[in-house]
Amino acid sequence: ASSLLIDYTLTVAVSVSAGVAALTSAFPVLVPYRVEIALVIVAFITVMNLRGVQESGTFFAIPTYLFVIGVFLMIIIGVARVLTGTMPAVTAEAVHDLTESTTALSGLTLFLVLRAFAGGCTAMTGVEAISNGTQAFRAPESHNAGKTLIAMVIMLSAMFLGITFLSNQIPLVLSHAEGHTTVLSQVARAVFGDGSLLFFYMQFATLFILSLAANTAYAGFPRLASLIAQDRYLPRQLTNLGD
């Protein structure tokens, strides 16, 4: 339970940072303002949640559909382009750059493990938020929560496999330098074309869905803290949940 409380904090940090990275991948001119943009997003999510759980839930449901539609559209078009041979080919230079990048990062073992842990926490809190928030679903609560978990797992698996397949079919450039372009943006650029309307749609959808992931912490953290407070491991005042 203690680690999950920390995970919720990491969820906000990782999600908002990744969302800003998606934005700066489309608009590199915004790279120097990453911290300010991230703080504005966190402040906006906070204000939305202060309006109430139901109101914020309705507002943040829209990015979910936008992102899922965008990713599956990208996967379908991308697979079609791979099958027809119109996808940009992986060049020898790209393989050389990948080798250099991997070699440069080989010494950062502990850092990479911690980074992977922080990234994995975002998925962990998503599952846990549904489990703890079962009472927030419409009746029958447990049945609807179960269906939501199944739908989430199916979509997550399909999107992960699709993006992984496409990322192995294009000349990706991996870099941890300031202002680097995210893998998802590179895949979208290769599939939709650089500067296309669908490319920018994908980047904004990614920004919005990651902001939604950060919003999960606002809904899940109080519920988890309430459960822990009921067992007297946190101040009893935290058992009270607002509407």
PDB file of N, CA and C in Angstrom, residues 46 211 227:
ATOM      1  N   THR A  46      -5.661  19.658 -11.434  1.00  0.00           N
ATOM      2  CA  THR A  46      -6.073  19.912 -10.050  1.00  0.00           C
ATOM      3  C   THR A  46      -7.373  20.699  -9.996  1.00  0.00           C
ATOM      4  N   SER A 211      -2.240  13.066 -19.790  1.00  0.00           N
ATOM      5  CA  SER A 211      -2.814  13.924 -18.750  1.00  0.00           C
ATOM      6  C   SER A 211      -3.923  13.187 -18.019  1.00  0.00           C
ATOM      7  N   LEU A 227      -8.565   3.801   2.559  1.00  0.00           N
ATOM      8  CA  LEU A 227      -8.503   2.401   2.985  1.00  0.00           C
ATOM      9  C   LEU A 227      -7.405   2.184   4.018  1.00  0.00           C
TER      10      LEU A 227
END
